């Protein structure tokens, strides 16, 4: 038997496990996760109102229920859990699928003011991640600035404009639902430093903003005109062309009275967050202009945009995992076709897949070919890996080290507890939002 540990139960981890058991009849795969719940960013990153995307959990579930796959939650890997070297002793091979765990910073004055958060923190809060910051995002907020023009920026913008009637049927935690329902936010500016043709959101996500009830979406036609590609969008690749077409429609739509106004702004680079009464009160932007080489240059002209809440959404970044090599320039683990490299040489039995392998790029489906490459490398090495003796039951060693994994039955108990919580609130399933409630529920099976 080939015993393999996959660290991380999100899409890349599950696709890796799936490939291993499908292609190697003797593979036994333990999928380890620091959290007691599986599915990674599908559970804790996809917005609650995107139920179709969240249904991918059903596909991942079928992998974790395979007879030769085990889910072991509540197993941290690193200094406060199982050291990487110890995992290597317990399994023939270890595949790290730990994603990109932190966000990028703006590096500007005032970024640490109260009211300034990363979009990642906001997403964790409304997704009930047990590590999420305490409620307080919306305190005193009437105007919000979202810095970034990717899909995560669109997600948080949309969630800020959603009403209680639309969010109540979702699994959003009750505290977040209550806070969003009571929110006084009426204006949301989503701002990019480059032009509309260079925005990173997908057209499907973008169009969804225009379907929000009681919400007006506006684009400044002058900022569209600054982008040469917007004058003749027919020459753009199809995804960018469709984006520009949607934005041009919003630039000519007459203004109407609505509860929420979403302003899509371009060619503005944040240079400072301005304080008012001890917290963020506005964002100072420098107007940029195309530099003729695909980038932008500063113009020396500035504009202040009011905001009591600022959410930065400028990308994710991998973090070092103790015991593994790490390239700080790329935020990834050095590898060759998924094989971990130590000082340029292949480290036998150590592999990576997902964002920690390739960086935070692509969509959920991009993890399939990424995992496929890593699985192919591991299985090509399998004969040599199997020669090394490993314990018959790694869980015994984990328990001896003081770690009692949450098994699949424990996760199913969490699911039942979330269904019961929702029923008690007159809603559908509602996520448990904290470590204590999750672990208490996991024991009731």
Tab-separated table of C-alpha atoms in Angstrom:
chain	number	residue	atom	x	y	z
A	1	UNK	CA	0.000	0.000	0.000
A	2	UNK	CA	1.117	3.548	-0.786
A	3	UNK	CA	0.276	5.854	2.140
A	4	UNK	CA	-0.050	9.510	1.179
A	5	UNK	CA	-0.907	12.607	3.185
A	6	UNK	CA	-2.565	15.484	1.345
A	7	UNK	CA	-2.363	18.657	3.412
A	8	UNK	CA	-5.390	20.819	2.608
A	9	UNK	CA	-8.947	19.777	1.757
A	10	UNK	CA	-9.848	22.490	-0.730
A	11	UNK	CA	-10.232	21.870	-4.464
A	12	UNK	CA	-6.511	21.276	-5.134
A	13	UNK	CA	-6.272	18.816	-2.231
A	14	UNK	CA	-9.408	16.932	-3.202
A	15	UNK	CA	-8.475	16.784	-6.888
A	16	UNK	CA	-5.065	15.451	-5.878
A	17	UNK	CA	-6.620	12.774	-3.669
A	18	UNK	CA	-9.060	11.860	-6.424
A	19	UNK	CA	-6.302	11.421	-8.999
A	20	UNK	CA	-4.228	9.284	-6.646
A	21	UNK	CA	-6.947	6.777	-5.764
A	22	UNK	CA	-8.230	6.613	-9.341
A	23	UNK	CA	-4.799	5.883	-10.820
A	24	UNK	CA	-3.179	3.774	-8.092
A	25	UNK	CA	-5.259	0.855	-6.783
A	26	UNK	CA	-3.094	0.594	-3.666
A	27	UNK	CA	-3.112	4.262	-2.676
A	28	UNK	CA	-4.452	5.149	0.786
A	29	UNK	CA	-4.880	8.907	1.124
A	30	UNK	CA	-5.354	10.897	4.318
A	31	UNK	CA	-6.564	14.441	3.607
A	32	UNK	CA	-5.429	16.622	6.509
A	33	UNK	CA	-6.799	20.051	7.301
A	34	UNK	CA	-6.089	22.534	10.075
A	35	UNK	CA	-9.831	23.254	10.282
A	36	UNK	CA	-12.437	20.721	11.418
A	37	UNK	CA	-14.366	21.411	8.188
A	38	UNK	CA	-13.373	20.380	4.653
A	39	UNK	CA	-13.581	22.144	1.271
A	40	UNK	CA	-11.206	25.077	1.867
A	41	UNK	CA	-12.115	28.205	-0.087
A	42	UNK	CA	-15.275	26.596	-1.468
A	43	UNK	CA	-16.652	26.759	2.085
A	44	UNK	CA	-14.787	29.816	3.331
A	45	UNK	CA	-14.118	31.900	0.215
A	46	UNK	CA	-17.098	31.568	-2.125
A	47	UNK	CA	-19.741	34.182	-1.287
A	48	UNK	CA	-22.892	32.843	0.412
A	49	UNK	CA	-25.129	34.047	-2.428
A	50	UNK	CA	-23.169	32.037	-5.011
A	51	UNK	CA	-24.922	28.794	-4.265
A	52	UNK	CA	-24.199	27.258	-7.656
A	53	UNK	CA	-20.442	27.547	-7.121
A	54	UNK	CA	-20.781	26.369	-3.525
A	55	UNK	CA	-22.505	23.232	-4.847
A	56	UNK	CA	-19.020	22.109	-5.899
A	57	UNK	CA	-18.870	20.842	-2.323
A	58	UNK	CA	-20.922	17.865	-3.539
A	59	UNK	CA	-18.150	16.904	-5.958
A	60	UNK	CA	-15.469	17.315	-3.310
A	61	UNK	CA	-17.629	15.332	-0.887
A	62	UNK	CA	-17.639	12.329	-3.194
A	63	UNK	CA	-13.831	12.357	-3.128
A	64	UNK	CA	-13.623	12.518	0.665
A	65	UNK	CA	-16.148	9.690	0.992
A	66	UNK	CA	-14.089	7.344	-1.204
A	67	UNK	CA	-13.249	4.099	0.585
A	68	UNK	CA	-9.497	4.754	0.305
A	69	UNK	CA	-9.639	8.437	1.329
A	70	UNK	CA	-9.933	9.703	4.915
A	71	UNK	CA	-10.646	13.243	6.057
A	72	UNK	CA	-8.677	14.197	9.156
A	73	UNK	CA	-9.663	17.681	10.326
A	74	UNK	CA	-8.235	19.719	13.168
A	75	UNK	CA	-4.687	18.675	12.247
A	76	UNK	CA	-2.345	21.676	12.015
A	77	UNK	CA	0.933	21.137	10.211
A	78	UNK	CA	3.872	23.167	11.439
A	79	UNK	CA	5.259	24.414	14.747
A	80	UNK	CA	1.961	24.148	16.655
A	81	UNK	CA	0.985	20.816	15.186
A	82	UNK	CA	2.664	18.061	13.222
A	83	UNK	CA	6.130	19.085	11.975
A	84	UNK	CA	6.721	18.545	8.265
A	85	UNK	CA	9.576	16.175	9.092
A	86	UNK	CA	7.271	14.045	11.238
A	87	UNK	CA	4.667	13.812	8.459
A	88	UNK	CA	7.381	12.548	6.180
A	89	UNK	CA	8.058	9.748	8.681
A	90	UNK	CA	4.377	8.753	8.838
A	91	UNK	CA	3.653	8.630	5.094
A	92	UNK	CA	5.396	7.493	1.943
A	93	UNK	CA	4.591	10.871	0.389
A	94	UNK	CA	3.155	14.230	1.460
A	95	UNK	CA	1.427	16.633	-0.929
A	96	UNK	CA	1.008	20.203	0.335
A	97	UNK	CA	-2.097	21.938	-1.016
A	98	UNK	CA	-2.244	24.781	1.506
A	99	UNK	CA	-3.189	27.664	-0.786
A	100	UNK	CA	-2.189	31.299	-0.316
A	101	UNK	CA	-3.017	32.171	3.252
A	102	UNK	CA	-2.501	35.922	3.405
A	103	UNK	CA	-3.314	39.035	1.405
A	104	UNK	CA	-1.137	41.696	-0.154
A	105	UNK	CA	-0.830	45.129	1.443
A	106	UNK	CA	-0.974	48.520	-0.214
A	107	UNK	CA	2.088	49.849	1.601
A	108	UNK	CA	0.674	53.352	2.014
A	109	UNK	CA	0.242	55.719	4.956
A	110	UNK	CA	-2.870	55.163	7.053
A	111	UNK	CA	-3.341	51.552	5.974
A	112	UNK	CA	-3.488	50.434	9.619
A	113	UNK	CA	-6.213	52.889	10.649
A	114	UNK	CA	-9.378	51.459	12.242
A	115	UNK	CA	-11.862	50.822	9.454
A	116	UNK	CA	-9.161	49.640	7.041
A	117	UNK	CA	-9.338	45.907	6.386
A	118	UNK	CA	-8.365	43.384	3.772
A	119	UNK	CA	-11.144	41.940	1.652
A	120	UNK	CA	-9.904	38.553	2.883
A	121	UNK	CA	-10.844	39.483	6.456
A	122	UNK	CA	-14.278	40.667	5.357
A	123	UNK	CA	-14.869	37.479	3.355
A	124	UNK	CA	-13.795	35.350	6.337
A	125	UNK	CA	-16.303	37.197	8.528
A	126	UNK	CA	-19.332	36.706	6.287
A	127	UNK	CA	-18.205	33.144	5.495
A	128	UNK	CA	-17.987	32.173	9.209
A	129	UNK	CA	-14.313	31.266	9.157
A	130	UNK	CA	-13.442	30.377	12.773
A	131	UNK	CA	-10.357	32.620	12.632
A	132	UNK	CA	-12.359	35.631	11.430
A	133	UNK	CA	-12.066	38.986	13.149
A	134	UNK	CA	-14.845	40.043	15.490
A	135	UNK	CA	-17.799	41.902	14.014
A	136	UNK	CA	-17.241	45.631	13.555
A	137	UNK	CA	-16.607	46.110	9.847
A	138	UNK	CA	-19.748	48.155	9.248
A	139	UNK	CA	-19.658	50.309	12.379
A	140	UNK	CA	-20.468	53.878	11.384
A	141	UNK	CA	-19.950	53.152	7.673
A	142	UNK	CA	-21.996	55.019	5.074
A	143	UNK	CA	-19.457	55.070	2.246
A	144	UNK	CA	-17.117	52.198	1.375
A	145	UNK	CA	-14.081	52.075	-0.887
A	146	UNK	CA	-13.053	48.687	-2.290
A	147	UNK	CA	-9.545	48.880	-3.730
A	148	UNK	CA	-9.170	46.390	-6.554
A	149	UNK	CA	-11.111	45.293	-9.623
A	150	UNK	CA	-10.992	41.490	-9.494
A	151	UNK	CA	-13.686	38.955	-8.661
A	152	UNK	CA	-13.073	39.158	-4.907
A	153	UNK	CA	-13.601	42.922	-5.090
A	154	UNK	CA	-16.857	42.323	-6.952
A	155	UNK	CA	-17.908	39.754	-4.328
A	156	UNK	CA	-17.455	42.069	-1.348
A	157	UNK	CA	-19.085	44.954	-3.224
A	158	UNK	CA	-22.103	42.797	-4.024
A	159	UNK	CA	-22.393	41.513	-0.459
A	160	UNK	CA	-22.369	45.091	0.877
A	161	UNK	CA	-25.323	45.892	-1.383
A	162	UNK	CA	-27.345	42.759	-0.646
A	163	UNK	CA	-30.449	42.979	1.531
A	164	UNK	CA	-31.572	40.682	4.326
A	165	UNK	CA	-34.278	39.107	2.158
A	166	UNK	CA	-31.654	37.973	-0.365
A	167	UNK	CA	-29.102	36.750	2.189
A	168	UNK	CA	-31.404	35.052	4.690
A	169	UNK	CA	-31.869	31.897	2.531
A	170	UNK	CA	-28.072	31.421	2.372
A	171	UNK	CA	-25.768	29.846	4.968
A	172	UNK	CA	-24.299	33.213	6.034
A	173	UNK	CA	-23.716	33.275	9.819
A	174	UNK	CA	-26.511	34.994	11.714
A	175	UNK	CA	-24.346	37.762	13.189
A	176	UNK	CA	-23.135	38.778	9.718
A	177	UNK	CA	-26.690	38.658	8.352
A	178	UNK	CA	-27.915	40.868	11.177
A	179	UNK	CA	-25.076	43.364	10.693
A	180	UNK	CA	-25.543	43.583	6.930
A	181	UNK	CA	-29.307	43.967	7.329
A	182	UNK	CA	-28.778	46.908	9.716
A	183	UNK	CA	-26.011	48.454	7.591
A	184	UNK	CA	-26.195	52.154	6.711
A	185	UNK	CA	-23.871	51.746	3.738
A	186	UNK	CA	-25.344	53.527	0.736
A	187	UNK	CA	-22.356	54.192	-1.536
A	188	UNK	CA	-19.649	51.731	-2.591
A	189	UNK	CA	-16.749	52.733	-4.826
A	190	UNK	CA	-14.757	49.922	-6.442
A	191	UNK	CA	-11.504	51.420	-7.678
A	192	UNK	CA	-8.712	50.265	-9.977
A	193	UNK	CA	-5.392	51.932	-10.758
A	194	UNK	CA	-5.504	50.931	-14.415
A	195	UNK	CA	-8.189	51.131	-17.100
A	196	UNK	CA	-11.458	49.262	-17.656
A	197	UNK	CA	-9.941	47.007	-20.327
A	198	UNK	CA	-7.351	45.768	-17.815
A	199	UNK	CA	-9.754	44.911	-14.981
A	200	UNK	CA	-9.463	41.354	-13.690
A	201	UNK	CA	-13.112	40.570	-12.928
A	202	UNK	CA	-15.062	38.172	-15.142
A	203	UNK	CA	-18.043	39.412	-17.111
A	204	UNK	CA	-20.438	37.061	-15.338
A	205	UNK	CA	-19.456	38.487	-11.941
A	206	UNK	CA	-19.548	42.044	-13.269
A	207	UNK	CA	-23.031	41.726	-14.775
A	208	UNK	CA	-24.362	40.428	-11.477
A	209	UNK	CA	-23.863	43.870	-9.957
A	210	UNK	CA	-26.430	45.222	-12.407
A	211	UNK	CA	-29.074	42.746	-11.202
A	212	UNK	CA	-28.999	43.774	-7.532
A	213	UNK	CA	-32.355	45.083	-6.284
A	214	UNK	CA	-32.581	48.771	-5.395
A	215	UNK	CA	-29.016	49.357	-6.580
A	216	UNK	CA	-27.637	51.764	-9.177
A	217	UNK	CA	-24.328	50.994	-10.890
A	218	UNK	CA	-22.442	53.873	-12.489
A	219	UNK	CA	-19.258	54.283	-14.519
A	220	UNK	CA	-17.660	57.650	-15.220
A	221	UNK	CA	-17.648	58.019	-19.034
A	222	UNK	CA	-14.550	60.216	-18.772
A	223	UNK	CA	-12.617	57.338	-17.234
A	224	UNK	CA	-13.790	55.025	-20.010
A	225	UNK	CA	-12.574	57.575	-22.557
A	226	UNK	CA	-9.107	57.586	-20.946
A	227	UNK	CA	-8.639	53.919	-21.924
A	228	UNK	CA	-7.725	53.753	-25.641
A	229	UNK	CA	-8.962	50.160	-25.841
A	230	UNK	CA	-12.482	51.212	-24.853
A	231	UNK	CA	-12.898	53.295	-28.003
A	232	UNK	CA	-12.468	50.205	-30.208
A	233	UNK	CA	-13.214	47.191	-27.977
A	234	UNK	CA	-13.506	44.891	-30.991
A	235	UNK	CA	-9.738	44.456	-30.971
A	236	UNK	CA	-9.690	43.214	-27.367
A	237	UNK	CA	-9.699	39.525	-26.328
A	238	UNK	CA	-13.272	38.311	-25.801
A	239	UNK	CA	-13.291	38.435	-21.958
A	240	UNK	CA	-12.045	42.040	-21.849
A	241	UNK	CA	-14.305	43.068	-24.735
A	242	UNK	CA	-17.381	41.792	-22.915
A	243	UNK	CA	-16.350	43.651	-19.758
A	244	UNK	CA	-15.957	46.907	-21.649
A	245	UNK	CA	-19.339	46.479	-23.322
A	246	UNK	CA	-21.047	46.085	-19.938
A	247	UNK	CA	-19.206	49.087	-18.506
A	248	UNK	CA	-20.142	51.258	-21.501
A	249	UNK	CA	-23.810	50.436	-20.940
A	250	UNK	CA	-23.559	51.604	-17.340
A	251	UNK	CA	-21.831	54.811	-18.389
A	252	UNK	CA	-24.894	55.902	-20.407
A	253	UNK	CA	-27.661	54.604	-18.133
A	254	UNK	CA	-29.579	57.529	-16.620
A	255	UNK	CA	-29.184	57.934	-12.864
A	256	UNK	CA	-32.077	56.746	-10.713
A	257	UNK	CA	-32.896	56.830	-7.053
A	258	UNK	CA	-31.745	53.668	-5.287
A	259	UNK	CA	-30.841	52.543	-1.816
A	260	UNK	CA	-27.305	51.615	-2.904
A	261	UNK	CA	-25.043	53.210	-5.474
A	262	UNK	CA	-22.034	51.298	-6.785
A	263	UNK	CA	-19.437	53.437	-8.532
A	264	UNK	CA	-16.857	51.665	-10.695
A	265	UNK	CA	-13.789	53.912	-10.873
A	266	UNK	CA	-10.604	53.571	-12.918
A	267	UNK	CA	-7.187	55.196	-13.311
A	268	UNK	CA	-6.939	55.986	-9.589
A	269	UNK	CA	-4.001	54.805	-7.471
A	270	UNK	CA	-4.344	54.889	-3.656
A	271	UNK	CA	-1.584	56.915	-2.000
A	272	UNK	CA	-2.926	57.473	1.545
A	273	UNK	CA	-5.799	56.659	3.872
A	274	UNK	CA	-6.915	59.832	5.637
A	275	UNK	CA	-7.951	59.807	9.289
A	276	UNK	CA	-11.050	61.441	10.658
A	277	UNK	CA	-11.940	61.171	14.335
A	278	UNK	CA	-9.373	58.461	14.906
A	279	UNK	CA	-10.378	56.139	12.077
A	280	UNK	CA	-10.341	56.063	8.304
A	281	UNK	CA	-12.468	58.803	6.770
A	282	UNK	CA	-11.329	58.990	3.160
A	283	UNK	CA	-8.905	57.572	0.618
A	284	UNK	CA	-6.578	59.876	-1.286
A	285	UNK	CA	-5.992	58.711	-4.851
A	286	UNK	CA	-3.594	59.910	-7.495
A	287	UNK	CA	-5.030	60.100	-10.978
A	288	UNK	CA	-3.098	57.816	-13.328
A	289	UNK	CA	-2.940	57.690	-17.113
A	290	UNK	CA	-1.875	55.051	-19.641
A	291	UNK	CA	1.898	55.042	-20.158
A	292	UNK	CA	1.732	53.577	-23.659
A	293	UNK	CA	3.417	50.341	-22.584
A	294	UNK	CA	0.486	48.573	-20.916
A	295	UNK	CA	0.976	50.220	-17.529
A	296	UNK	CA	0.088	53.538	-15.964
A	297	UNK	CA	1.949	56.628	-14.766
A	298	UNK	CA	1.083	59.128	-12.095
A	299	UNK	CA	-0.210	62.525	-13.159
A	300	UNK	CA	0.340	64.479	-9.945
A	301	UNK	CA	-3.398	65.167	-9.623
A	302	UNK	CA	-5.216	63.851	-6.563
A	303	UNK	CA	-8.782	63.060	-5.504
A	304	UNK	CA	-10.154	62.232	-2.055
A	305	UNK	CA	-13.015	59.717	-1.854
A	306	UNK	CA	-15.015	59.544	1.371
A	307	UNK	CA	-14.979	56.162	3.122
A	308	UNK	CA	-15.587	54.977	6.658
A	309	UNK	CA	-14.707	51.435	5.543
A	310	UNK	CA	-11.861	50.535	3.186
A	311	UNK	CA	-11.400	46.991	1.872
A	312	UNK	CA	-8.229	46.225	-0.054
A	313	UNK	CA	-8.480	43.456	-2.620
A	314	UNK	CA	-5.134	43.493	-4.371
A	315	UNK	CA	-4.209	39.818	-4.367
A	316	UNK	CA	-3.272	36.851	-2.176
A	317	UNK	CA	0.121	35.571	-1.174
A	318	UNK	CA	1.483	32.266	0.068
A	319	UNK	CA	3.207	32.108	3.448
A	320	UNK	CA	6.152	29.929	4.488
A	321	UNK	CA	5.327	26.575	6.060
A	322	UNK	CA	7.920	25.604	8.638
A	323	UNK	CA	10.019	22.728	7.367
A	324	UNK	CA	9.460	23.465	3.674
A	325	UNK	CA	11.571	25.602	1.350
A	326	UNK	CA	9.936	28.865	0.262
A	327	UNK	CA	10.538	31.463	-2.427
A	328	UNK	CA	9.559	34.853	-0.951
A	329	UNK	CA	9.660	36.510	-4.367
A	330	UNK	CA	6.833	34.348	-5.729
A	331	UNK	CA	5.189	33.281	-2.460
A	332	UNK	CA	5.444	29.644	-3.535
A	333	UNK	CA	7.350	26.460	-2.703
A	334	UNK	CA	10.091	25.768	-5.293
A	335	UNK	CA	9.190	22.692	-7.317
A	336	UNK	CA	9.673	20.801	-10.548
A	337	UNK	CA	6.398	19.468	-11.961
A	338	UNK	CA	5.051	19.389	-8.392
A	339	UNK	CA	8.142	17.778	-6.815
A	340	UNK	CA	9.472	19.971	-3.996
A	341	UNK	CA	13.003	21.246	-4.569
A	342	UNK	CA	15.443	21.726	-1.696
A	343	UNK	CA	18.530	23.686	-2.733
A	344	UNK	CA	17.673	22.907	-6.336
A	345	UNK	CA	17.420	19.128	-5.836
A	346	UNK	CA	14.224	17.059	-5.716
A	347	UNK	CA	13.171	16.202	-2.146
A	348	UNK	CA	11.953	12.578	-2.265
A	349	UNK	CA	8.340	12.155	-1.159
A	350	UNK	CA	7.450	15.864	-0.935
A	351	UNK	CA	5.073	17.493	-3.421
A	352	UNK	CA	2.920	20.602	-3.899
A	353	UNK	CA	-0.293	21.451	-5.746
A	354	UNK	CA	-2.588	24.461	-5.935
A	355	UNK	CA	-1.719	28.053	-5.112
A	356	UNK	CA	1.322	27.183	-2.975
A	357	UNK	CA	2.689	25.550	-6.133
A	358	UNK	CA	1.778	28.046	-8.859
A	359	UNK	CA	0.769	31.226	-7.002
A	360	UNK	CA	-2.763	32.652	-6.571
A	361	UNK	CA	-3.832	32.402	-10.193
A	362	UNK	CA	-6.713	30.898	-12.109
A	363	UNK	CA	-10.179	29.796	-11.066
A	364	UNK	CA	-11.323	26.733	-9.129
A	365	UNK	CA	-11.137	24.568	-12.251
A	366	UNK	CA	-7.470	25.512	-12.768
A	367	UNK	CA	-6.655	23.237	-9.845
A	368	UNK	CA	-7.518	20.128	-11.885
A	369	UNK	CA	-4.634	20.240	-14.379
A	370	UNK	CA	-2.348	21.516	-11.622
A	371	UNK	CA	-3.202	18.517	-9.429
A	372	UNK	CA	-2.976	16.172	-12.427
A	373	UNK	CA	0.652	17.164	-13.031
A	374	UNK	CA	1.599	16.630	-9.387
A	375	UNK	CA	-0.201	13.261	-9.234
A	376	UNK	CA	1.670	12.123	-12.348
A	377	UNK	CA	4.993	13.038	-10.737
A	378	UNK	CA	4.146	11.266	-7.478
A	379	UNK	CA	2.946	8.087	-9.174
A	380	UNK	CA	6.076	8.018	-11.331
A	381	UNK	CA	8.031	7.958	-8.058
A	382	UNK	CA	5.701	5.495	-6.304
A	383	UNK	CA	7.810	2.356	-6.662
A	384	UNK	CA	10.775	3.996	-4.965
A	385	UNK	CA	8.627	5.675	-2.306
A	386	UNK	CA	6.928	2.426	-1.257
A	387	UNK	CA	10.252	0.822	-0.317
A	388	UNK	CA	10.527	2.980	2.779
A	389	UNK	CA	8.690	1.514	5.801
A	390	UNK	CA	6.004	3.690	7.429
A	391	UNK	CA	3.611	3.042	10.358
A	392	UNK	CA	0.493	1.009	9.626
A	393	UNK	CA	-1.744	3.644	11.208
A	394	UNK	CA	-0.614	7.299	11.175
A	395	UNK	CA	-3.585	8.380	13.320
A	396	UNK	CA	-2.136	6.438	16.252
A	397	UNK	CA	1.031	8.527	16.030
A	398	UNK	CA	-0.993	11.732	15.731
A	399	UNK	CA	-2.937	10.914	18.878
A	400	UNK	CA	0.272	10.077	20.710
A	401	UNK	CA	1.430	13.610	19.839
A	402	UNK	CA	-1.740	15.075	21.375
A	403	UNK	CA	-3.691	15.592	18.158
A	404	UNK	CA	-7.103	13.923	17.960
A	405	UNK	CA	-8.301	14.372	14.368
A	406	UNK	CA	-11.891	15.207	13.494
A	407	UNK	CA	-12.963	12.274	11.353
A	408	UNK	CA	-15.612	12.346	8.628
A	409	UNK	CA	-18.277	11.430	11.169
A	410	UNK	CA	-17.337	14.525	13.161
A	411	UNK	CA	-17.735	16.717	10.091
A	412	UNK	CA	-21.157	15.172	9.427
A	413	UNK	CA	-22.084	16.053	13.016
A	414	UNK	CA	-21.094	19.665	12.302
A	415	UNK	CA	-23.356	19.633	9.248
A	416	UNK	CA	-26.276	18.402	11.360
A	417	UNK	CA	-25.618	21.079	13.981
A	418	UNK	CA	-25.641	23.783	11.295
A	419	UNK	CA	-28.938	22.481	9.941
A	420	UNK	CA	-30.393	22.510	13.447
A	421	UNK	CA	-29.151	26.062	14.044
A	422	UNK	CA	-30.759	27.225	10.819
A	423	UNK	CA	-34.059	25.575	11.706
A	424	UNK	CA	-34.060	27.285	15.100
A	425	UNK	CA	-33.645	30.648	13.346
A	426	UNK	CA	-36.289	29.981	10.725
A	427	UNK	CA	-33.661	29.693	8.009
A	428	UNK	CA	-31.932	26.924	6.061
A	429	UNK	CA	-28.477	25.720	7.047
A	430	UNK	CA	-26.552	28.393	8.981
A	431	UNK	CA	-22.802	28.101	9.514
A	432	UNK	CA	-21.328	27.790	12.989
A	433	UNK	CA	-18.967	30.765	13.268
A	434	UNK	CA	-16.351	29.873	15.891
A	435	UNK	CA	-13.898	27.171	16.943
A	436	UNK	CA	-15.710	26.225	20.132
A	437	UNK	CA	-19.087	25.595	18.521
A	438	UNK	CA	-17.495	23.660	15.664
A	439	UNK	CA	-15.459	21.420	17.949
A	440	UNK	CA	-18.379	20.874	20.313
A	441	UNK	CA	-20.566	19.839	17.384
A	442	UNK	CA	-17.848	17.528	15.996
A	443	UNK	CA	-17.947	15.500	19.225
A	444	UNK	CA	-21.669	14.756	18.877
A	445	UNK	CA	-21.679	11.786	16.522
